[in-house]
Coordinates of C-alpha atoms in Angstrom, one line a residue:
M408 CA 71.2 98.3 104.6
P409 CA 68.0 100.4 104.1
D410 CA 67.4 101.7 100.6
M411 CA 69.1 105.0 100.2
P412 CA 70.9 106.9 97.4
Q413 CA 74.4 105.5 97.3
H414 CA 77.4 107.7 97.2
A415 CA 80.2 106.0 95.3
H416 CA 82.4 105.7 98.4
I417 CA 79.5 104.0 100.3
A418 CA 79.2 101.4 97.6
T419 CA 83.0 100.8 97.8
A420 CA 82.9 100.6 101.6
V421 CA 80.1 98.0 101.4
R422 CA 82.0 96.0 98.8
Y423 CA 85.1 96.2 101.0
H424 CA 83.2 94.8 104.0
E425 CA 81.8 92.0 101.8
A426 CA 85.3 91.1 100.6
V427 CA 86.6 91.0 104.1
A428 CA 83.6 88.7 105.1
R429 CA 84.6 86.4 102.2
G430 CA 88.1 86.2 103.6
A431 CA 89.7 88.3 100.9
V432 CA 93.5 88.6 101.1
G433 CA 96.4 89.7 99.0
E434 CA 95.5 91.7 95.9
E435 CA 91.8 91.1 96.3
L436 CA 91.9 93.0 99.5
A437 CA 94.7 95.5 98.6
R438 CA 92.6 96.9 95.7
F439 CA 90.4 98.7 98.2
F440 CA 93.3 100.5 99.8
H441 CA 95.4 103.5 98.8
A442 CA 99.2 102.7 99.0
D443 CA 99.4 105.2 101.9
A444 CA 96.6 103.6 103.9
V445 CA 96.5 103.5 107.7
Q446 CA 94.1 101.5 109.7
H447 CA 93.5 102.4 113.4
E448 CA 91.5 100.0 115.5
F449 CA 90.8 101.8 118.8
P450 CA 91.1 99.8 122.1
N451 CA 88.5 97.0 122.5
A452 CA 88.0 93.6 124.1
L453 CA 90.3 91.8 121.6
F454 CA 92.9 94.6 121.3
P455 CA 93.0 96.4 124.7
D456 CA 95.8 98.7 123.6
G457 CA 94.3 99.3 120.1
V458 CA 96.2 98.6 116.9
R459 CA 97.6 100.9 114.1
R460 CA 98.4 99.2 110.8
D461 CA 99.9 100.3 107.5
L462 CA 98.8 98.6 104.3
S463 CA 101.3 95.7 104.6
A464 CA 100.2 95.1 108.2
V465 CA 96.5 95.1 107.1
L466 CA 97.2 92.5 104.5
E467 CA 99.2 90.4 107.0
S468 CA 96.4 90.6 109.6
A469 CA 93.9 89.4 107.0
E470 CA 96.1 86.4 106.3
R471 CA 96.3 85.6 110.0
G472 CA 92.6 86.2 110.5
R473 CA 91.8 83.4 108.0
G474 CA 93.2 80.9 110.5
V475 CA 91.4 82.4 113.5
I476 CA 87.9 83.0 112.0
S477 CA 86.1 80.3 110.1
H478 CA 83.1 82.5 109.1
Q479 CA 82.3 86.1 109.4
R480 CA 79.6 88.5 108.4
F481 CA 79.1 92.3 108.4
E482 CA 75.7 93.8 108.4
V483 CA 75.7 97.5 107.5
H484 CA 72.9 99.2 109.3
N485 CA 73.6 102.8 108.3
A486 CA 76.0 104.7 106.1
V487 CA 76.6 108.4 105.7
A488 CA 79.0 110.1 103.2
S489 CA 80.3 113.6 102.8
G490 CA 82.9 114.3 100.2
D491 CA 85.7 111.7 100.7
Q492 CA 84.5 110.6 104.1
V493 CA 82.2 107.7 104.9
A494 CA 80.8 106.6 108.3
L495 CA 79.2 103.2 108.7
E496 CA 77.3 101.5 111.5
V497 CA 78.0 97.8 111.3
T498 CA 77.3 94.6 113.2
W499 CA 80.0 92.0 112.8
T500 CA 79.7 88.3 113.8
G501 CA 82.6 85.9 113.5
T502 CA 82.9 82.2 114.3
L503 CA 86.2 81.1 115.9
A504 CA 88.1 78.5 113.9
V505 CA 90.4 77.9 116.9
G506 CA 90.3 78.5 120.6
L507 CA 91.3 82.1 121.5
G508 CA 92.1 83.3 125.0
G509 CA 90.0 80.7 126.8
L510 CA 87.2 80.9 124.2
P511 CA 86.5 77.6 122.4
A512 CA 86.6 77.0 118.7
G513 CA 83.1 77.4 117.2
R514 CA 82.3 80.3 119.6
V515 CA 80.4 83.1 117.8
L516 CA 81.7 86.6 118.6
R517 CA 79.6 89.8 117.9
A518 CA 80.7 93.4 117.7
H519 CA 78.8 96.6 117.1
I520 CA 81.1 98.8 115.1
A521 CA 81.4 102.4 114.0
V522 CA 83.9 102.6 111.1
F523 CA 85.1 105.9 109.6
L524 CA 86.7 105.7 106.2
E525 CA 88.6 108.4 104.2
F526 CA 89.1 107.9 100.5
R527 CA 91.8 109.2 98.2
D528 CA 91.7 108.5 94.5
G529 CA 88.7 106.2 95.0
R530 CA 90.6 104.0 97.6
I531 CA 90.6 103.8 101.4
V532 CA 93.5 105.9 102.8
S533 CA 92.3 105.9 106.4
Q534 CA 90.2 103.6 108.4
R535 CA 89.2 104.1 112.1
N536 CA 87.3 101.4 113.9
Y537 CA 85.5 101.7 117.2
D538 CA 84.5 98.0 117.9
C539 CA 82.2 97.4 120.9
Y540 CA 82.2 93.6 121.5
D541 CA 79.4 91.8 123.3
P542 CA 80.7 90.3 126.5
L543 CA 83.3 87.6 125.6
N544 CA 82.6 85.5 128.7
S545 CA 78.9 85.0 128.0
P546 CA 77.7 81.8 126.1

């Protein structure tokens, strides 16, 4: 991410994405979230109907994801904060550990993401993701 003054919530948002990239689960991941957290992933190529998760579902999804993605990376290109709100522009790449919907294991997926985080008491209470995947059927 370009050098810029870092709002405390931006620093937390970047650390959160780094933890997800490392495959954080359980308490390591939960520490970023407020107990009332809600994550909303809007419709995209992998979740055509979108997904809404509470904290327990976020943690379960992270556990499942460890078996599907062997390696992932988030590159934060831009971040803006105002009060308790943070907006990030991110590129995600993930390597499939197993075949998924006709895609072979080892396939690298890429998504361009806008993520909006709201913080309460220093933790994420709301996360809204707009994930735009590169075509899944291209090599």
